[in-house]
């Protein structure tokens, strides 16, 4: 980033220098011609010469400006390509991380679901076992109650008979 700022600053300074030089040359040449003590014909020749020199300088500066513009365009293209590459890479990294996280979460959900299903099966099995045990205990209790009933009836009959 610092390199970009330096390059941009150099370009602005070069542009300012070019403009300043061009304007300074034009003003200096005009003032020199106006204040020089010369005859009209010589003054016109000097003005003409100065105008041609100014035209040549302007042409040179124009060429430099075109070169700088091309350099700026190339630099902009390079930066654009660099930024596009960086954005593409970061986008791919984000996409990969997203898919990795998605897979990880799906695996955790699947494990939790399997554990719930196993626990559910264990609970149902234990409930069936408890139901069977309760049924067996009820039968044993019923048999014991019948035996007690018979014993009580026999004892009541014996008491009645005596």
PDB file of C-alpha atoms in Angstrom:
ATOM      1  CA  UNK A   1       0.000   0.000   0.000  1.00  0.00           C
ATOM      2  CA  UNK A   2       2.865   2.352   0.815  1.00  0.00           C
ATOM      3  CA  UNK A   3       4.396   1.661  -2.582  1.00  0.00           C
ATOM      4  CA  UNK A   4       1.133   2.703  -4.238  1.00  0.00           C
ATOM      5  CA  UNK A   5       1.053   5.955  -2.290  1.00  0.00           C
ATOM      6  CA  UNK A   6       4.681   6.702  -3.218  1.00  0.00           C
ATOM      7  CA  UNK A   7       4.004   5.924  -6.890  1.00  0.00           C
ATOM      8  CA  UNK A   8       0.852   8.063  -6.871  1.00  0.00           C
ATOM      9  CA  UNK A   9       2.684  10.912  -5.132  1.00  0.00           C
ATOM     10  CA  UNK A  10       5.531  10.722  -7.667  1.00  0.00           C
ATOM     11  CA  UNK A  11       3.019  10.880 -10.510  1.00  0.00           C
ATOM     12  CA  UNK A  12       1.272  13.918  -9.044  1.00  0.00           C
ATOM     13  CA  UNK A  13       4.621  15.670  -8.446  1.00  0.00           C
ATOM     14  CA  UNK A  14       5.744  14.904 -12.026  1.00  0.00           C
ATOM     15  CA  UNK A  15       2.459  16.242 -13.397  1.00  0.00           C
ATOM     16  CA  UNK A  16       2.706  19.407 -11.321  1.00  0.00           C
ATOM     17  CA  UNK A  17       6.309  19.873 -12.419  1.00  0.00           C
ATOM     18  CA  UNK A  18       5.382  19.470 -16.086  1.00  0.00           C
ATOM     19  CA  UNK A  19       2.550  21.961 -15.883  1.00  0.00           C
ATOM     20  CA  UNK A  20       4.675  24.428 -13.917  1.00  0.00           C
ATOM     21  CA  UNK A  21       7.548  24.153 -16.373  1.00  0.00           C
ATOM     22  CA  UNK A  22       5.282  24.694 -19.362  1.00  0.00           C
ATOM     23  CA  UNK A  23       3.555  27.707 -17.842  1.00  0.00           C
ATOM     24  CA  UNK A  24       6.865  29.132 -16.552  1.00  0.00           C
ATOM     25  CA  UNK A  25       8.486  28.772 -19.950  1.00  0.00           C
ATOM     26  CA  UNK A  26       5.614  30.512 -21.690  1.00  0.00           C
ATOM     27  CA  UNK A  27       5.497  33.377 -19.206  1.00  0.00           C
ATOM     28  CA  UNK A  28       9.282  33.765 -19.139  1.00  0.00           C
ATOM     29  CA  UNK A  29       9.570  33.816 -22.921  1.00  0.00           C
ATOM     30  CA  UNK A  30       6.732  36.326 -23.246  1.00  0.00           C
ATOM     31  CA  UNK A  31       8.181  38.664 -20.628  1.00  0.00           C
ATOM     32  CA  UNK A  32      11.676  38.442 -22.100  1.00  0.00           C
ATOM     33  CA  UNK A  33      10.365  39.368 -25.529  1.00  0.00           C
ATOM     34  CA  UNK A  34       8.207  42.206 -24.298  1.00  0.00           C
ATOM     35  CA  UNK A  35      10.869  43.871 -22.177  1.00  0.00           C
ATOM     36  CA  UNK A  36      13.790  43.364 -24.539  1.00  0.00           C
ATOM     37  CA  UNK A  37      14.900  46.596 -26.277  1.00  0.00           C
ATOM     38  CA  UNK A  38      14.659  45.487 -29.895  1.00  0.00           C
ATOM     39  CA  UNK A  39      13.326  46.792 -33.156  1.00  0.00           C
ATOM     40  CA  UNK A  40       9.880  45.725 -34.332  1.00  0.00           C
ATOM     41  CA  UNK A  41      11.191  43.316 -36.968  1.00  0.00           C
ATOM     42  CA  UNK A  42      13.607  41.679 -34.512  1.00  0.00           C
ATOM     43  CA  UNK A  43      10.899  41.534 -31.866  1.00  0.00           C
ATOM     44  CA  UNK A  44       8.519  39.835 -34.288  1.00  0.00           C
ATOM     45  CA  UNK A  45      11.250  37.351 -35.249  1.00  0.00           C
ATOM     46  CA  UNK A  46      11.980  36.681 -31.585  1.00  0.00           C
ATOM     47  CA  UNK A  47       8.273  36.280 -30.836  1.00  0.00           C
ATOM     48  CA  UNK A  48       7.954  33.966 -33.810  1.00  0.00           C
ATOM     49  CA  UNK A  49      11.007  32.004 -32.677  1.00  0.00           C
ATOM     50  CA  UNK A  50       9.665  31.887 -29.119  1.00  0.00           C
ATOM     51  CA  UNK A  51       6.273  30.731 -30.375  1.00  0.00           C
ATOM     52  CA  UNK A  52       7.924  27.918 -32.363  1.00  0.00           C
ATOM     53  CA  UNK A  53      10.014  26.922 -29.346  1.00  0.00           C
ATOM     54  CA  UNK A  54       6.911  27.026 -27.175  1.00  0.00           C
ATOM     55  CA  UNK A  55       5.079  24.937 -29.754  1.00  0.00           C
ATOM     56  CA  UNK A  56       7.938  22.416 -29.775  1.00  0.00           C
ATOM     57  CA  UNK A  57       8.022  22.317 -25.967  1.00  0.00           C
ATOM     58  CA  UNK A  58       4.253  21.892 -25.846  1.00  0.00           C
ATOM     59  CA  UNK A  59       4.557  19.024 -28.313  1.00  0.00           C
ATOM     60  CA  UNK A  60       7.243  17.421 -26.140  1.00  0.00           C
ATOM     61  CA  UNK A  61       5.098  17.857 -23.025  1.00  0.00           C
ATOM     62  CA  UNK A  62       2.126  16.423 -24.889  1.00  0.00           C
ATOM     63  CA  UNK A  63       4.188  13.339 -25.762  1.00  0.00           C
ATOM     64  CA  UNK A  64       5.307  13.023 -22.147  1.00  0.00           C
ATOM     65  CA  UNK A  65       1.697  13.376 -21.018  1.00  0.00           C
ATOM     66  CA  UNK A  66       0.637  10.589 -23.418  1.00  0.00           C
ATOM     67  CA  UNK A  67       3.443   8.375 -22.107  1.00  0.00           C
ATOM     68  CA  UNK A  68       2.451   9.074 -18.512  1.00  0.00           C
ATOM     69  CA  UNK A  69      -1.178   8.399 -19.356  1.00  0.00           C
ATOM     70  CA  UNK A  70      -0.202   5.059 -20.862  1.00  0.00           C
ATOM     71  CA  UNK A  71       1.882   4.294 -17.772  1.00  0.00           C
ATOM     72  CA  UNK A  72      -1.100   5.153 -15.554  1.00  0.00           C
ATOM     73  CA  UNK A  73      -3.361   2.945 -17.651  1.00  0.00           C
ATOM     74  CA  UNK A  74      -0.908   0.040 -17.421  1.00  0.00           C
ATOM     75  CA  UNK A  75      -0.554   0.565 -13.682  1.00  0.00           C
ATOM     76  CA  UNK A  76      -4.345   0.668 -13.285  1.00  0.00           C
ATOM     77  CA  UNK A  77      -4.699  -2.560 -15.292  1.00  0.00           C
ATOM     78  CA  UNK A  78      -2.045  -4.250 -13.150  1.00  0.00           C
ATOM     79  CA  UNK A  79      -3.762  -3.118  -9.959  1.00  0.00           C
ATOM     80  CA  UNK A  80      -7.140  -4.229 -11.279  1.00  0.00           C
ATOM     81  CA  UNK A  81      -5.757  -7.681 -12.122  1.00  0.00           C
ATOM     82  CA  UNK A  82      -4.088  -7.901  -8.723  1.00  0.00           C
ATOM     83  CA  UNK A  83      -7.290  -6.929  -6.913  1.00  0.00           C
ATOM     84  CA  UNK A  84      -9.378  -9.339  -8.978  1.00  0.00           C
ATOM     85  CA  UNK A  85      -6.962 -12.137  -8.157  1.00  0.00           C
ATOM     86  CA  UNK A  86      -7.024 -11.274  -4.451  1.00  0.00           C
ATOM     87  CA  UNK A  87     -10.823 -11.099  -4.411  1.00  0.00           C
ATOM     88  CA  UNK A  88     -11.083 -14.416  -6.250  1.00  0.00           C
ATOM     89  CA  UNK A  89      -8.660 -16.087  -3.831  1.00  0.00           C
ATOM     90  CA  UNK A  90     -10.441 -14.730  -0.771  1.00  0.00           C
ATOM     91  CA  UNK A  91     -13.794 -15.703  -2.225  1.00  0.00           C
ATOM     92  CA  UNK A  92     -12.549 -19.250  -2.811  1.00  0.00           C
ATOM     93  CA  UNK A  93     -11.127 -19.418   0.722  1.00  0.00           C
ATOM     94  CA  UNK A  94     -14.445 -18.244   2.136  1.00  0.00           C
ATOM     95  CA  UNK A  95     -16.355 -20.756   0.014  1.00  0.00           C
ATOM     96  CA  UNK A  96     -14.067 -23.599   1.139  1.00  0.00           C
ATOM     97  CA  UNK A  97     -14.385 -22.633   4.807  1.00  0.00           C
ATOM     98  CA  UNK A  98     -18.149 -22.373   4.452  1.00  0.00           C
ATOM     99  CA  UNK A  99     -18.350 -25.865   2.921  1.00  0.00           C
ATOM    100  CA  UNK A 100     -16.010 -27.280   5.576  1.00  0.00           C
ATOM    101  CA  UNK A 101     -18.126 -25.790   8.370  1.00  0.00           C
ATOM    102  CA  UNK A 102     -21.297 -27.010   6.708  1.00  0.00           C
ATOM    103  CA  UNK A 103     -19.902 -30.559   6.485  1.00  0.00           C
ATOM    104  CA  UNK A 104     -18.726 -30.441  10.085  1.00  0.00           C
ATOM    105  CA  UNK A 105     -22.124 -29.285  11.327  1.00  0.00           C
ATOM    106  CA  UNK A 106     -23.912 -31.928   9.254  1.00  0.00           C
ATOM    107  CA  UNK A 107     -21.673 -34.644  10.744  1.00  0.00           C
ATOM    108  CA  UNK A 108     -22.396 -33.410  14.267  1.00  0.00           C
ATOM    109  CA  UNK A 109     -26.129 -33.330  13.548  1.00  0.00           C
ATOM    110  CA  UNK A 110     -25.983 -36.868  12.137  1.00  0.00           C
ATOM    111  CA  UNK A 111     -24.056 -38.138  15.192  1.00  0.00           C
ATOM    112  CA  UNK A 112     -26.518 -36.454  17.553  1.00  0.00           C
ATOM    113  CA  UNK A 113     -29.441 -37.949  15.611  1.00  0.00           C
ATOM    114  CA  UNK A 114     -27.874 -41.429  15.778  1.00  0.00           C
ATOM    115  CA  UNK A 115     -27.286 -41.051  19.516  1.00  0.00           C
ATOM    116  CA  UNK A 116     -30.900 -39.967  20.034  1.00  0.00           C
ATOM    117  CA  UNK A 117     -32.120 -42.970  18.018  1.00  0.00           C
ATOM    118  CA  UNK A 118     -29.919 -45.334  20.064  1.00  0.00           C
ATOM    119  CA  UNK A 119     -31.137 -43.787  23.309  1.00  0.00           C
ATOM    120  CA  UNK A 120     -34.723 -44.028  22.114  1.00  0.00           C
ATOM    121  CA  UNK A 121     -34.252 -47.714  21.263  1.00  0.00           C
ATOM    122  CA  UNK A 122     -32.643 -48.352  24.685  1.00  0.00           C
ATOM    123  CA  UNK A 123     -35.505 -46.561  26.475  1.00  0.00           C
ATOM    124  CA  UNK A 124     -38.141 -48.539  24.543  1.00  0.00           C
ATOM    125  CA  UNK A 125     -36.318 -51.794  25.292  1.00  0.00           C
ATOM    126  CA  UNK A 126     -36.087 -50.953  29.000  1.00  0.00           C
ATOM    127  CA  UNK A 127     -39.761 -49.955  29.007  1.00  0.00           C
ATOM    128  CA  UNK A 128     -40.676 -53.333  27.472  1.00  0.00           C
ATOM    129  CA  UNK A 129     -38.501 -55.090  30.072  1.00  0.00           C
ATOM    130  CA  UNK A 130     -40.168 -53.132  32.890  1.00  0.00           C
ATOM    131  CA  UNK A 131     -43.585 -53.948  31.445  1.00  0.00           C
ATOM    132  CA  UNK A 132     -42.705 -57.666  31.366  1.00  0.00           C
ATOM    133  CA  UNK A 133     -41.281 -57.523  34.889  1.00  0.00           C
ATOM    134  CA  UNK A 134     -44.405 -55.731  36.134  1.00  0.00           C
ATOM    135  CA  UNK A 135     -46.602 -58.300  34.402  1.00  0.00           C
ATOM    136  CA  UNK A 136     -44.648 -61.170  35.987  1.00  0.00           C
ATOM    137  CA  UNK A 137     -44.815 -59.522  39.431  1.00  0.00           C
ATOM    138  CA  UNK A 138     -48.540 -58.977  38.984  1.00  0.00           C
ATOM    139  CA  UNK A 139     -49.025 -62.666  38.129  1.00  0.00           C
ATOM    140  CA  UNK A 140     -46.917 -63.732  41.129  1.00  0.00           C
ATOM    141  CA  UNK A 141     -48.875 -61.356  43.362  1.00  0.00           C
ATOM    142  CA  UNK A 142     -52.167 -62.648  41.955  1.00  0.00           C
ATOM    143  CA  UNK A 143     -51.093 -66.242  42.580  1.00  0.00           C
ATOM    144  CA  UNK A 144     -49.990 -65.332  46.100  1.00  0.00           C
ATOM    145  CA  UNK A 145     -53.310 -63.552  46.682  1.00  0.00           C
ATOM    146  CA  UNK A 146     -55.209 -66.670  45.515  1.00  0.00           C
ATOM    147  CA  UNK A 147     -53.135 -68.848  47.846  1.00  0.00           C
ATOM    148  CA  UNK A 148     -53.796 -66.458  50.736  1.00  0.00           C
ATOM    149  CA  UNK A 149     -57.495 -66.436  49.842  1.00  0.00           C
ATOM    150  CA  UNK A 150     -57.647 -70.234  49.849  1.00  0.00           C
ATOM    151  CA  UNK A 151     -55.775 -70.358  53.122  1.00  0.00           C
ATOM    152  CA  UNK A 152     -58.092 -67.770  54.681  1.00  0.00           C
ATOM    153  CA  UNK A 153     -61.189 -69.567  53.354  1.00  0.00           C
ATOM    154  CA  UNK A 154     -59.892 -72.890  54.670  1.00  0.00           C
ATOM    155  CA  UNK A 155     -59.099 -71.300  58.017  1.00  0.00           C
ATOM    156  CA  UNK A 156     -62.538 -69.677  58.095  1.00  0.00           C
ATOM    157  CA  UNK A 157     -64.174 -73.034  57.271  1.00  0.00           C
ATOM    158  CA  UNK A 158     -62.132 -74.724  59.965  1.00  0.00           C
ATOM    159  CA  UNK A 159     -63.124 -72.071  62.457  1.00  0.00           C
ATOM    160  CA  UNK A 160     -66.742 -72.400  61.445  1.00  0.00           C
ATOM    161  CA  UNK A 161     -66.636 -76.134  61.721  1.00  0.00           C
ATOM    162  CA  UNK A 162     -65.149 -76.072  65.163  1.00  0.00           C
TER     163      UNK A 162
END
